[in-house]
Each structure stands twice: as structure tokens, then as C-alpha cells.
Coordinates of C-alpha atoms in Angstrom, one line a residue:
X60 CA 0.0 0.0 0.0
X61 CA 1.2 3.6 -0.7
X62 CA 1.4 6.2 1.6
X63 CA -1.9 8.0 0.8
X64 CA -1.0 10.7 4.5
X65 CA 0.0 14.0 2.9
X66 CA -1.4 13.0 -0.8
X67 CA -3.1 16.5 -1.1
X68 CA 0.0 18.5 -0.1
X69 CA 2.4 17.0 -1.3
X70 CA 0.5 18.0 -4.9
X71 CA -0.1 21.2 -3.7
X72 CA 3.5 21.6 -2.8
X73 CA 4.6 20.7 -6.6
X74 CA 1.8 22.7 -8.1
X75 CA 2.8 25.8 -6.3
X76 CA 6.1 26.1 -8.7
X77 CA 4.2 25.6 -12.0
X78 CA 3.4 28.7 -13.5
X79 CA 0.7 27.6 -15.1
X80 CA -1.1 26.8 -12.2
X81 CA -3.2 29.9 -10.3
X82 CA -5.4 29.2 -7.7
X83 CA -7.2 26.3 -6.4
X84 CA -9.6 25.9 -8.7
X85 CA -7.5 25.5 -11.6
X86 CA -4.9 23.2 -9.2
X87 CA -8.2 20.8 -8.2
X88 CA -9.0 20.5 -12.1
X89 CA -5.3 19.8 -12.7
X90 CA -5.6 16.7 -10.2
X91 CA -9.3 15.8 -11.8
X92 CA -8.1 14.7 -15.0
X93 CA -4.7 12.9 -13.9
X94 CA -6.6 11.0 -11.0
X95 CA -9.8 10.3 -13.5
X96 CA -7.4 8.4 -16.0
X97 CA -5.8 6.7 -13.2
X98 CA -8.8 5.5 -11.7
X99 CA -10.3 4.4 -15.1
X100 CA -7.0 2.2 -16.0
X101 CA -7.9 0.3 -13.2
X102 CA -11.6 -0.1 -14.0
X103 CA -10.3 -0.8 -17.4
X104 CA -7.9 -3.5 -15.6
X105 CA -11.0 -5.3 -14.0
X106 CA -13.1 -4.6 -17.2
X107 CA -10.4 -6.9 -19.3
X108 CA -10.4 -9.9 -16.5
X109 CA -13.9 -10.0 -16.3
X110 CA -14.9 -9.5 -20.2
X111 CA -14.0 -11.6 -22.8
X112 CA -11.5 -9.6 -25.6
X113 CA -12.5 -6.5 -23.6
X114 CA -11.7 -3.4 -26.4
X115 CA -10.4 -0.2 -24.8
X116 CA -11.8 3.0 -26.1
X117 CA -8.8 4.9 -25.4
X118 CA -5.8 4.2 -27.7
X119 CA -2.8 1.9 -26.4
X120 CA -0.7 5.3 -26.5
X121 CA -2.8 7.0 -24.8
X122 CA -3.7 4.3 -22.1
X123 CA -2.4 5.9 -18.2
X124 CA -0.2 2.6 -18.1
X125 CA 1.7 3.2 -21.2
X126 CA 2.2 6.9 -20.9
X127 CA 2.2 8.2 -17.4
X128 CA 3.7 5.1 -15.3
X129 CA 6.7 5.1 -13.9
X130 CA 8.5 1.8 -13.9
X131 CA 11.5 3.9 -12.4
X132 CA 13.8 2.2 -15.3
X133 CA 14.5 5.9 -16.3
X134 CA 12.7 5.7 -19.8
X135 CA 9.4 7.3 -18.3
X136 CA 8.8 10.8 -20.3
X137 CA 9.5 13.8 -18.7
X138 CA 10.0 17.5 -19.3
X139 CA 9.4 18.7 -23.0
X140 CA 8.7 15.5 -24.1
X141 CA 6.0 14.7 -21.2
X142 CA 4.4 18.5 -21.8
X143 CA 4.4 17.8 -25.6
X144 CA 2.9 14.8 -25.7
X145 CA 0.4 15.6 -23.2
X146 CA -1.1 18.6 -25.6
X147 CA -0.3 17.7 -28.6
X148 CA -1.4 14.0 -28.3
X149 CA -3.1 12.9 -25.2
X150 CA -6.0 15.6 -25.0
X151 CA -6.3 16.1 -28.7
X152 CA -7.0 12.4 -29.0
X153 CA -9.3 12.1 -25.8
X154 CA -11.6 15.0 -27.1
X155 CA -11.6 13.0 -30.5
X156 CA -9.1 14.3 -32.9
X157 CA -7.0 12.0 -34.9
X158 CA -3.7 12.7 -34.4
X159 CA -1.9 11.9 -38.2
X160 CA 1.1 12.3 -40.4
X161 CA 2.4 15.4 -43.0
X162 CA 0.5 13.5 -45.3
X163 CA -3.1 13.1 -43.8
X164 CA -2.2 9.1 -42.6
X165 CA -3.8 8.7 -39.3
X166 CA -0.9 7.8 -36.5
X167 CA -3.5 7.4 -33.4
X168 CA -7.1 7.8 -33.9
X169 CA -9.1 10.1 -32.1
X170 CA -11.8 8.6 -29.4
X171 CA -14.9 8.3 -31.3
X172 CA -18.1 8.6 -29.7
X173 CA -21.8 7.7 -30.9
X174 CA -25.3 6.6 -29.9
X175 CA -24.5 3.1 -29.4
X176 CA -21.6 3.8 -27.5
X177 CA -21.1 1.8 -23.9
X178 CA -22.1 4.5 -21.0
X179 CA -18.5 3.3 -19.3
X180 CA -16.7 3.8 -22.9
X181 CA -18.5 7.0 -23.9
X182 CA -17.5 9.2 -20.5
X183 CA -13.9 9.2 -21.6
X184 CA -14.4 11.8 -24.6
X185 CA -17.5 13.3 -22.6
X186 CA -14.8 14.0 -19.7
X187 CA -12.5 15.4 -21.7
X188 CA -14.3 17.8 -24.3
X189 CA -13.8 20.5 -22.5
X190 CA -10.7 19.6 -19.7
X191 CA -7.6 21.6 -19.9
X192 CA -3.9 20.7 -19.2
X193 CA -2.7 24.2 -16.9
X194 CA 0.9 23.0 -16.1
X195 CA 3.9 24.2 -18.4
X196 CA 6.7 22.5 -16.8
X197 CA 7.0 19.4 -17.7
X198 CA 9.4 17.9 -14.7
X199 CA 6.7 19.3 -12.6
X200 CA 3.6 17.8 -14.3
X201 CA 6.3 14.0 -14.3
X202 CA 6.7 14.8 -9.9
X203 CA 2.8 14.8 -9.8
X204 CA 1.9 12.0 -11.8
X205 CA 4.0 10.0 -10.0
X206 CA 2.5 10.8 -7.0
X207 CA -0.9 10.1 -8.6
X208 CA 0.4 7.0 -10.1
X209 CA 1.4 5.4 -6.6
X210 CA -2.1 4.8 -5.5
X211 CA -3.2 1.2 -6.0
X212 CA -6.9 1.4 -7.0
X213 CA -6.2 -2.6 -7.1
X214 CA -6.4 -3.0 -3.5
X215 CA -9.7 -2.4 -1.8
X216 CA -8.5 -1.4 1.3
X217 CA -6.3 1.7 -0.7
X218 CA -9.0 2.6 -2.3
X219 CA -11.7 3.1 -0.1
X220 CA -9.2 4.8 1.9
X221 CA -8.5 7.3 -1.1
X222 CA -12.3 7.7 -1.2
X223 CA -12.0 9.9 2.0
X224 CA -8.9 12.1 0.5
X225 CA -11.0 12.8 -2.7
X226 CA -13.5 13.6 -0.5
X227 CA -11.3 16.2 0.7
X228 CA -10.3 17.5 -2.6
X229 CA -13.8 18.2 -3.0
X230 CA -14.5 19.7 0.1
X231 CA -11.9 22.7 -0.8
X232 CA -13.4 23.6 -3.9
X233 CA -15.8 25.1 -1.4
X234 CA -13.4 28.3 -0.6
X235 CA -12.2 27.9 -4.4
X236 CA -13.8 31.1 -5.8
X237 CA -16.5 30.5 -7.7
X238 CA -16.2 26.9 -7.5
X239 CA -17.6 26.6 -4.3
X240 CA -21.1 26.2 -6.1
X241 CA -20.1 23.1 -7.6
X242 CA -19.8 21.2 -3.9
X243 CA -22.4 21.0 -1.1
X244 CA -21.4 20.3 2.3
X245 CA -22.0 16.3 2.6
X246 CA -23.4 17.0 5.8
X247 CA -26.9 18.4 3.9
X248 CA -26.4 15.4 1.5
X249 CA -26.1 13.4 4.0
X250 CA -29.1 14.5 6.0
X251 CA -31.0 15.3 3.4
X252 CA -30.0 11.0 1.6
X253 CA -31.0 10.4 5.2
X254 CA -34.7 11.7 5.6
X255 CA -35.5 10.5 1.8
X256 CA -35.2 6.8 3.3
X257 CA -34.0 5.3 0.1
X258 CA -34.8 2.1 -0.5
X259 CA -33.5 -0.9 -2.7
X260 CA -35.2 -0.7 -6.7
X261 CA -36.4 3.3 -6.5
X262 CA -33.8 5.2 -9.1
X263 CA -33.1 8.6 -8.0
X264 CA -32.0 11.8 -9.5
X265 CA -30.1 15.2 -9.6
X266 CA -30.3 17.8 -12.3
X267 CA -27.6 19.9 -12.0
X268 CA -25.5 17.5 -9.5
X269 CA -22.1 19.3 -9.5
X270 CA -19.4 16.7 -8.2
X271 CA -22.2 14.2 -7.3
X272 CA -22.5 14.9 -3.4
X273 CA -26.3 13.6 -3.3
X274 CA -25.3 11.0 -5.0
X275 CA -22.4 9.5 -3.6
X276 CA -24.9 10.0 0.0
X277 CA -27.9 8.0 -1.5
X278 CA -25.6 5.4 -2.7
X279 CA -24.1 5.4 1.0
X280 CA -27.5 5.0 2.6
X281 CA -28.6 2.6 -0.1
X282 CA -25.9 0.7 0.6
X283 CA -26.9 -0.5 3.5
X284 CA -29.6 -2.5 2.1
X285 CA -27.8 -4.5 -0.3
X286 CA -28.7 -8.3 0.6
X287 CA -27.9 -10.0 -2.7
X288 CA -26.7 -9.6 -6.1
X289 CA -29.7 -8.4 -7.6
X290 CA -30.1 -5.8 -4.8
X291 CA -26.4 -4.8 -6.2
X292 CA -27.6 -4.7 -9.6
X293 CA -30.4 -2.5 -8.8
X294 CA -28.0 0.0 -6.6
X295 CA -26.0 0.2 -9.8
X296 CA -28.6 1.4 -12.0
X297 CA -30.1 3.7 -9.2
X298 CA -28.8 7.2 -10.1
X299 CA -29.4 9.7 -12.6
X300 CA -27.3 12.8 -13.1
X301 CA -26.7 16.1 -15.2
X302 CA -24.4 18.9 -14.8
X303 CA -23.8 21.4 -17.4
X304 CA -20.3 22.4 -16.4
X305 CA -17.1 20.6 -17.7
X306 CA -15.1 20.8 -14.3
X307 CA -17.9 19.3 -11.9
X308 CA -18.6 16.5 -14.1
X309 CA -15.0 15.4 -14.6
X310 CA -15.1 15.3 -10.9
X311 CA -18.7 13.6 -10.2
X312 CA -17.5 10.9 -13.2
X313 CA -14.7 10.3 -11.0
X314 CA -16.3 10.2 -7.9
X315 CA -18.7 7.8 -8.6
X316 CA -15.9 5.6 -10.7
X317 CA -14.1 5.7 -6.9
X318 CA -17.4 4.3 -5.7
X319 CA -17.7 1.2 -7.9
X320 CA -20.4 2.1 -10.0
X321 CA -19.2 0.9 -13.3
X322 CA -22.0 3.0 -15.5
X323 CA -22.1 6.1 -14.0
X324 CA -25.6 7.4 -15.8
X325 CA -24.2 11.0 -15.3
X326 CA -24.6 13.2 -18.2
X327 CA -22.8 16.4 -19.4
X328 CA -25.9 18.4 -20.8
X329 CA -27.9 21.6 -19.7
X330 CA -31.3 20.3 -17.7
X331 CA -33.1 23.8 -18.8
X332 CA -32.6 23.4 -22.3
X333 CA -35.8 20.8 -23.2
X334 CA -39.6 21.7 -22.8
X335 CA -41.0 20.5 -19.9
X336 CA -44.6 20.0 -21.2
X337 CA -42.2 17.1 -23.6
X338 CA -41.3 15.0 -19.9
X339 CA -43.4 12.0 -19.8
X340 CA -43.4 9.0 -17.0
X341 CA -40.3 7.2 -18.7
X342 CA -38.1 11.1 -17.9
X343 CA -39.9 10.8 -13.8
X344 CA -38.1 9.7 -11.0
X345 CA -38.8 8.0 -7.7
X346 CA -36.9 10.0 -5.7
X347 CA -35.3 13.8 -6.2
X348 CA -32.8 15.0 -4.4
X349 CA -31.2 18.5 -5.4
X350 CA -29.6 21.4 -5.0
X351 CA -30.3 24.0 -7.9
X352 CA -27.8 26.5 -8.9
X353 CA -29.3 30.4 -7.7
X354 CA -28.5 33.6 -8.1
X355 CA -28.5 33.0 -12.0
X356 CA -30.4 34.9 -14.5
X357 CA -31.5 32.8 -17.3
X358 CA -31.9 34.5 -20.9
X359 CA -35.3 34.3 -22.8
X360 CA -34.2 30.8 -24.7
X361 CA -34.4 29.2 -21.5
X362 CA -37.3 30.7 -20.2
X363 CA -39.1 29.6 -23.3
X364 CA -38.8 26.3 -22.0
X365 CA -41.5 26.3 -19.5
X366 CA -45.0 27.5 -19.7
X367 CA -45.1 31.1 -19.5
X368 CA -46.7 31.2 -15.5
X369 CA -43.9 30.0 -14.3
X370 CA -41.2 31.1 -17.0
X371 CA -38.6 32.6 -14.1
X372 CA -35.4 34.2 -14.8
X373 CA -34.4 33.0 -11.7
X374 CA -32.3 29.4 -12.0
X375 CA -33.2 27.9 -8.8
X376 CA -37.0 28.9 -10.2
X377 CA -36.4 27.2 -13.1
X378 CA -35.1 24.1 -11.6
X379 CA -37.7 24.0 -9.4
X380 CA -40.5 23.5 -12.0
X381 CA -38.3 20.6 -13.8
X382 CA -38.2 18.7 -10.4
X383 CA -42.1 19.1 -10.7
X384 CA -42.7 17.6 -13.7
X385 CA -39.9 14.9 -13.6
X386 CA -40.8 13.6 -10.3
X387 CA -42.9 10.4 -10.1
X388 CA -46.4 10.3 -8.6
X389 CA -45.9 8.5 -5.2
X390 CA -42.5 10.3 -5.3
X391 CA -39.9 12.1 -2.7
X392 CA -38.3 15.1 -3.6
X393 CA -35.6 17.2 -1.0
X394 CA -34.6 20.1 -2.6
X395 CA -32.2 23.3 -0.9
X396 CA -33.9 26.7 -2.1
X397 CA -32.9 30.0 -0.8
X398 CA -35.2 32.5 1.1
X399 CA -35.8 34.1 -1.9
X400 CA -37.8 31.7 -3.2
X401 CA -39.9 31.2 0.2
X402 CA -41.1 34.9 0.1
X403 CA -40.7 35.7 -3.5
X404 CA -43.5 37.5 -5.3
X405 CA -43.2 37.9 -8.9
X406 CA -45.7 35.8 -10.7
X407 CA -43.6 32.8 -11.4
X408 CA -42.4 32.1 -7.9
X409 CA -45.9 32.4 -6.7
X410 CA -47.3 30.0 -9.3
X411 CA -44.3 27.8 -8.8
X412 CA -45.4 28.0 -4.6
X413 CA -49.1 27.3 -6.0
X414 CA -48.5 24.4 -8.2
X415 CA -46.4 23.5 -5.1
X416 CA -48.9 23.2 -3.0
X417 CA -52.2 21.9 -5.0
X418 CA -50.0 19.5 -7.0
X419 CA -47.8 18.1 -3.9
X420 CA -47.5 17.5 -0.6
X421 CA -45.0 20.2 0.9
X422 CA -44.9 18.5 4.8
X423 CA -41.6 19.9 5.8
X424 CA -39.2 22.9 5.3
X425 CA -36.2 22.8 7.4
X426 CA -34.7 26.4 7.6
X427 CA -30.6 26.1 7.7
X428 CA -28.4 28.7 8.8
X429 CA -27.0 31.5 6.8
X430 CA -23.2 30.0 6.8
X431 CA -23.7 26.4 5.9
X432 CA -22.3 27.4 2.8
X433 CA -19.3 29.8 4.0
X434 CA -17.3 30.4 2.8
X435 CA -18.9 30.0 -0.7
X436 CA -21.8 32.3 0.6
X437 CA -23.5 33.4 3.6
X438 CA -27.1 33.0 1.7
X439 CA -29.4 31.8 3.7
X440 CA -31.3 28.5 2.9
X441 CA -34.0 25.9 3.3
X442 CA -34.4 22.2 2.3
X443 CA -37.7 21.7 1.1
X444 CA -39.2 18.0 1.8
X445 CA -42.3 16.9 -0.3
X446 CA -43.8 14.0 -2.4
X447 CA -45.9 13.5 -5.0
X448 CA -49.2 11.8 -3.0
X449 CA -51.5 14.5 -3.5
X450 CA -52.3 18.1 -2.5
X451 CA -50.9 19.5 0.7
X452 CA -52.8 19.6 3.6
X453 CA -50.4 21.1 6.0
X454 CA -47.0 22.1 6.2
X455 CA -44.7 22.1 9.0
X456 CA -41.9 24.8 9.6
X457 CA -38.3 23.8 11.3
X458 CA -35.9 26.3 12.7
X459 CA -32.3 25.0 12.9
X460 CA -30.0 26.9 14.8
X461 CA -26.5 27.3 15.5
X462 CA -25.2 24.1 17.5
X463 CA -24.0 25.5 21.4
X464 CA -20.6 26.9 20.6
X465 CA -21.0 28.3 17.3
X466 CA -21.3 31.9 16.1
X467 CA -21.1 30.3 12.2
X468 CA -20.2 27.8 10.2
X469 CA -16.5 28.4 8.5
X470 CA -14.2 26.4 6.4
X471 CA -11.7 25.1 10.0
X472 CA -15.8 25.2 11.6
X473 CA -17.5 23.5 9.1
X474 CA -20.9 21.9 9.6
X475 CA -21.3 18.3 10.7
X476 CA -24.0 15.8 10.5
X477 CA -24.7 15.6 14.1
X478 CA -25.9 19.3 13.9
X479 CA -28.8 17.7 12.3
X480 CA -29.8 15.6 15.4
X481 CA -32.5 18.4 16.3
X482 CA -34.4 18.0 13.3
X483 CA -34.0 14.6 13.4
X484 CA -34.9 13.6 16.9
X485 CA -37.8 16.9 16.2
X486 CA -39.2 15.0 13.2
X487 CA -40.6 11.8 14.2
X488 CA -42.4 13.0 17.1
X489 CA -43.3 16.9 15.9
X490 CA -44.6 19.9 18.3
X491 CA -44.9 22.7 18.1
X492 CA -42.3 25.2 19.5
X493 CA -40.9 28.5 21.0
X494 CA -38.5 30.3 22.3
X495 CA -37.7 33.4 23.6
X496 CA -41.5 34.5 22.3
X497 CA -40.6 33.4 18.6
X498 CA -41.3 30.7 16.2
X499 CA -38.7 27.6 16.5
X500 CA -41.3 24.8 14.9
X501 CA -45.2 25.3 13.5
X502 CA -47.6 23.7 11.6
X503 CA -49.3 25.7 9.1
X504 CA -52.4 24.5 6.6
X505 CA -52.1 24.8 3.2
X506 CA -55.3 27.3 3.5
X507 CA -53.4 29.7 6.2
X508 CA -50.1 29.8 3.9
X509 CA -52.3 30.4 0.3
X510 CA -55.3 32.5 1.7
X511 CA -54.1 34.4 4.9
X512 CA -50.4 34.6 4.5
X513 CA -50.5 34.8 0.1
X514 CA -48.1 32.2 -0.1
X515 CA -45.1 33.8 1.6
X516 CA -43.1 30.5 3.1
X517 CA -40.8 32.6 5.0
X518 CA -42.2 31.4 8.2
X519 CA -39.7 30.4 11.9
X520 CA -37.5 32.7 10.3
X521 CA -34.2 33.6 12.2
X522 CA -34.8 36.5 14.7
X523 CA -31.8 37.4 16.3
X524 CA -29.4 38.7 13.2
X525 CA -26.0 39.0 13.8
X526 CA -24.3 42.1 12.3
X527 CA -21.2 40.4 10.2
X528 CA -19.3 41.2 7.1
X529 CA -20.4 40.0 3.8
X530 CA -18.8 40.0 0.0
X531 CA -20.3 42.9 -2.1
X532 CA -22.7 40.7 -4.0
X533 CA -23.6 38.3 -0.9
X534 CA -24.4 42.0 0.9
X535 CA -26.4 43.0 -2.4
X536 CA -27.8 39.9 -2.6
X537 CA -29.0 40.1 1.0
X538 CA -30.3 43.4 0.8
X539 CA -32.5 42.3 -2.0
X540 CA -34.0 39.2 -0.1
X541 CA -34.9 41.7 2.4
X542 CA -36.5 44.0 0.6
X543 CA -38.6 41.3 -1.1
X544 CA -39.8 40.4 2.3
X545 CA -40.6 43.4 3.9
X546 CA -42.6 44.2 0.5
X547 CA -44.3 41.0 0.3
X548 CA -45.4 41.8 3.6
X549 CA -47.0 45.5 2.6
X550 CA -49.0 43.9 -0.4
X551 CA -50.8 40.7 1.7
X552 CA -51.5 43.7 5.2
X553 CA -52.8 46.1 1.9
X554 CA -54.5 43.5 0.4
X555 CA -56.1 42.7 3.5
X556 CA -56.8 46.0 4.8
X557 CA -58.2 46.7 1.0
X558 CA -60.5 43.6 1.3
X559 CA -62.2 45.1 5.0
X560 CA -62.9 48.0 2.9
X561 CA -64.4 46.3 0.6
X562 CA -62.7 48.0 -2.6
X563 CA -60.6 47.1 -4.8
X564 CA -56.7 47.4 -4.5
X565 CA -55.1 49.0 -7.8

């Protein structure tokens, strides 16, 4: 077994002298494709021994053993050599480009990809279309493949012990700029896989599902249920994914390679870019779990894709609607939304909130502090639990504060799963609470929240806000929730005062 203590800094140490390499981001993606073909020669490896005159889709150049190992007998390529090879061969012929002669002859053919392409074949050019090589010195790039190259994805115990450091590696992209979108903190996923109760045949999915968090934690709780090999079978084949950026997926496809599924059904395509009226039962899903990009504005091309009451420009609106239409009646959805979208009031959100509540049954939202997502975002959300059994009836509200000891979450603070047990000891056996003279836990009807309240969701709000520092657009951002509110508010007490009176309100 290698020594797998000090994997991530000991790249990070390398990296840090390439010139090619700034910031984390870029440095995480530089790991992503190196540890992606590493982990897929040794699929590839089992693939062979178990399939009779198993055919790579990668050419035997290109293959991680024939390339990047080091048998240490001094012929492995370095420096120019390694850097040239790498872009002019390796990722021209992964994307699909034949790499060939003065004279047009073909040396190594490109990886070719079409409909009746093998899911496990296919997500090597699907990985790659868009992946980029950042390091420029060769002797570098040689000192981290190497270190890459000592993991022995042969031996289980190795493996599943690496499992925990690309865990890590995932973990960081949450500070990595922009990045931090792409990851949520496996404590939700975890809680959220948890409450969903998964169970052994149901196929799940995630429409924009970034490095595959939720689905690496439903396959963790699924797990447990595996009694035979049919049960395995069906864990197998019991995810769905999309994610429209090149980065994440590299990283879920990965992530899930680490986790034995062999056909990862993870696709690299936009979820907002197909009609939703077109979904029928074979596009629904048992279960949904999510956790929708926001913040976004979507242009008119996208809108277009819905019907026009609930054609948002607001992503996390948009994604919301999809979840409706694709998930299965009798189904269990657990979506994160942010306040926003509790106590919006344009027209879409409030038909999205309508078609919520006739079409569905919203029983739970779980209100999450505003730093679960530090230091990403200070954004406060919500995790919306409902199925598809009918309408709702009544809706409980949960307020989850800070654990004893905590002023926030932060990136050496980070949330843990245990920070749940409120909620969950709270959920089984549910009251009704206050304290300090506000709203911890209630119970609304779905009459209260539509007719006396107008569909504003915001309810067991936080009450005691801290003054802290935010970034520009979180403080922008914030200040725009807030005003939402506080005019949602004005319109339902005019609208009520207007009704007493008997007029009309204009």
C-alpha cells in the first residue's frame, strides 16, 4: 500500500512552482483529469479480466499505463517530451481528434463517440471535451503524476481509503472562488439521503448534480440494504445525473468511478434546455434529491422552456418547475432553495409556490443557517421536503439553529451531520415550539399559507441577526431578499386592509 498521508499537499506543494497553475480551482482540475485516467485504468484492468476480448476505447498510447507510469527504469517521459505529448497528443486524441502524419495518414485515432456507444466507454471523450492541461513544466507535471500513479486502485482497502482524500479534494473547492457552487457540504447530502429513506429498486436523481455529493450519500445509505446480487444490480442502476459544467462532471465521473459504479448514468448536458410539457413517466423519478444553482439569471431561450406562469429568470425557479414535472407520482423530492424563493412574489415564484402546494404534498421545510455554505456564501437556505401523494394539507416549519458553541459555520468550523440531530430527533415526534416569544417549529395548513399569509413560506424565520461582514454581492444579494420580504409583507397587510374596505386594490 502507498502512503496516501499528505497525498493533497504534497501536490499542492509541486503545483505551487508551476506557472501555469493559479489558484485552487485550476490546481483541483489539474488533479481531476490525472486521478480520472488513473482511476479508469484500473476499471479498465477489472473490465479486461472479467470480459471476454474487452476493447479499450482509449488508444494503447494514450492508455495511463503506457504513458504516465513510472517503472523507475529511467525511460518514463518527462520535461518537454511529457508537456508535448500531453497537448499535442493525449487531449487532442481524448476529445476526439485523430492525431496523423504530414500527409493526412492517421498515426492514433481520435476517441470516437456515438449513440450506441457503452455509457462506461463513452465518458472518456465526454470527460475530456472540455478539460484543460494548466501545467507548463514538464518535470513538474512528471513529480505529480507519480505521486498520482502510486495509488493502487487494485487493493480495496487503498482505495476506499483514497475515497476519503478525494473527499477532501472536493471539500476545498468550497473556498475555491466560484467553484464553491459546484460542492455541497455532505453534511446536507447526507441528512437530506437520510430523511428521503431510500430504498433498494427506486432510481433517484439530480439535475444539476455538480461533483455528485447527493449521489455518492444515496448510494451510501442505499448501501446498506444491499442483501444479494440483484439488490447490487439495482444500486448500480439507481442514479441519474446532469451537470452542465465541464469541471464538476470530470469530478462527479470520478467520484462515482471511486465508488464502484461501473455506468455512472451521469450526463454532461444543460437540464433547462428541453420543454418540460415534452417529460413523460419514462423522464420521472422515484426520488429527487437537489440542490439547484441560484443567483442565476437565465436568458429568454431558456425561459421559453417552460409554460409562461412559471417562466422565471431566476435558475433555482427554473429548476424548481423541472423537479415538478420529472418527479414520479408516489414520489420524494428534498430540494435546498434559498429565502428568496420562500417569500418571492413575482408571478412565477408564486405559481411555482401554487402548483407546489395543489399538486404536492410540501410536509416539511427545514430552515438552515445563513453560513452552511461559507465560505462559498453566507445565503441563507431551506431544504424543502415533499412527495408526489397529492395536494398539501399542512405544512410544517423547522428552525435549525446554531449548535452551542457556534457563532457560524466556517471552512476550519464547518458543519457536521450531528448538527442535524434536532431535526431529526424533532421529526418523528413533531410539536410545536418556541422560544424566547418566537417561532422555532409550527404547523401551518395549506389554507393559512395560500389565503391568509399569500403564499409567503418565510415562516420560523431567524430572529436574532448578527451584524457580520459579507462580500459585495452576498451584501447586495442580502439586501434584495430583504426588501422582497418586507414588500411582500406590505401587499398581503394592503390587500387585507383593502378587502375590509371592501374595494378594490389598484
Amino acid at each position: 500500500m502507498s502512503n496516501l498521508s499528505g497525498f493533497v499537499k504534497r501536490l499542492r506543494d509541486i503545483m505551487r512552482n508551476d506557472a501555469g497553475i493559479n489558484g485552487d480551482a485550476q490546481r483541483i482540475e489539474q488533479i481531476a483529469w490525472m486521478l480520472f485516467l488513473k482511476v479508469y485504468d484500473a476499471k479498465e484492468q477489472d473490465w479486461d479480466m472479467d470480459e471476454d476480448e474487452y476493447v479499450s476505447i482509449i488508444p494503447e498510447e494514450c492508455r495511463w499505463e503506457n504513458w504516465a507510469h513510472d517503472d523507475k527504469s529511467g525511460k518514463a517521459m518527462t520535461g518537454e517530451d511529457l508537456l508535448k505529448f500531453v497537448n499535442n497528443t493525449l487531449f487532442p486524441v481524448l476529445k476526439g481528434n485523430d492525431i496523423k502524419d504530414g500527409n493526412g495518414k492517421v498515426l492514433i485515432p481520435g476517441v470516437k463517440v456515438d449513440a450506441t456507444t457503452p455509457i462506461k466507454k463513452a465518458i472518456v471523450q465526454t470527460t475530456f471535451a472540455d478539460a484543460n492541461n494548466y501545467m507548463k513544466d514538464g518535470v513538474l507535471l512528471r513529480q505529480v503524476i507519480n505521486v498520482i500513479d502510486d495509488i493502487d486502485f487494485g487493493d480495496y482497502e487503498e482505495s476506499h481509503a483514497f475515497g476519503e482524500i478525494y473527499e477532501t479534494i472536493l471539500k476545498e473547492l468550497q473556498s475555491a472562488g466560484s467553484a464553491g457552487e459546484f460542492y455541497t457540504p455532505r453534511a446536507v447530502t447526507d441528512f437530506m439521503a437520510q430523511m428521503i429513506r431510500p430504498k433498494i429498486g427506486e432510481e433517484m436523481a439530480d439535475f444539476a448534480c455538480g461533483t455528485g455529493g447527493f449521489i455518492t450519500s444515496w448510494l451510501k445509505e442505499l448501501q446498506k440494504q444491499i442483501k444479494s446480487t440483484a439488490d447490487a444490480a439495482k444500486y448500480g442502476n439507481s442514479i441519474y445525473g446532469i451537470e452542465k459544467k465541464q469541471f464538476p462532471y470530470m469530478l462527479c465521473i470520478t467520484n462515482l468511478l471511486l465508488h464502484g459504479l461501473d455506468i455512472p448514468r451521469v450526463y454532461h448536458d444543460n437540464t433547462l434546455l428541453r420543454d418540460v410539457l415534452d417529460y413523460t413517466e419514462d423522464d420521472q423519478f422515484d426520488v429527487i434529491l437537489m440542490n439547484p444553482p441560484y443567483g442565476g439569471s437565465e436568458k429568454a431561450d431558456v425561459k421559453n422552456h417552460f409554460p409562461g406562469d412559471l417562466a422565471s429568470s431566476e435558475t433555482a425557479d427554473l429548476f424548481m418547475a423541472v423537479i415538478m414535472y420529472r418527479l414520479k407520482q408516489n414520489g420524494r423530492a428534498a430540494v435546498i432553495l434559498p429565502d428568496g424563493f420562500l417569500f418571492g412574489t413575482d408571478n412565477a415564484k408564486v405559481n411555482l409556490k401554487k402548483k407546489l402546494l395543489n399538486e404536492f404534498n410540501l410536509h416539511t421545510i427545514v430552515r438552515m443557517p445563513g453560513s452552511v455554505f461559507s465560505p462559498y456564501t453566507s445565503i441563507t437556505t431551506n431544504i424543502l421536503f415533499f412527495d408526489r401523494t397529492g395536494p398539501t394539507k399542512e405544512t410544517w416549519f423547522y428552525r435549525l439553529d446554531m449548535p452551542e458553541g457556534y457563532k457560524h459555520f466556517s471552512k476550519t468550523k464547518p458543519m457536521k451531520l450531528e448538527h442535524f440531530d434536532p431535526v431529526v430527533a424533532w421529526w418523528n415526534d413533531r410539536q410545536e415550539i418556541t422560544v424566547d416569544g418566537f417561532d422555532k417549529a409550527k404547523k401551518f395548513t395549506a389554507q393559512q399559507l395560500a389565503e391568509e399569509l399569500g403564499y409567503n413560506l418565510d415562516q420560523c424565520g431567524y430572529p436574532h441577526i448578527e451584524e457580520e461582514i459579507l462580500a459585495p454581492m452576498d451584501l447586495i444579494r442580502r439586501y434584495q431578499e430583504e426588501r422582497a420580504s418586507l414588500n411582500a409583507e406590505i401587499d398581503r397587510v394592503l390587500t387585507d386592509i383593502t378587502a375590509l374596505l371592501g374595494g378594490v386594490q389598484e
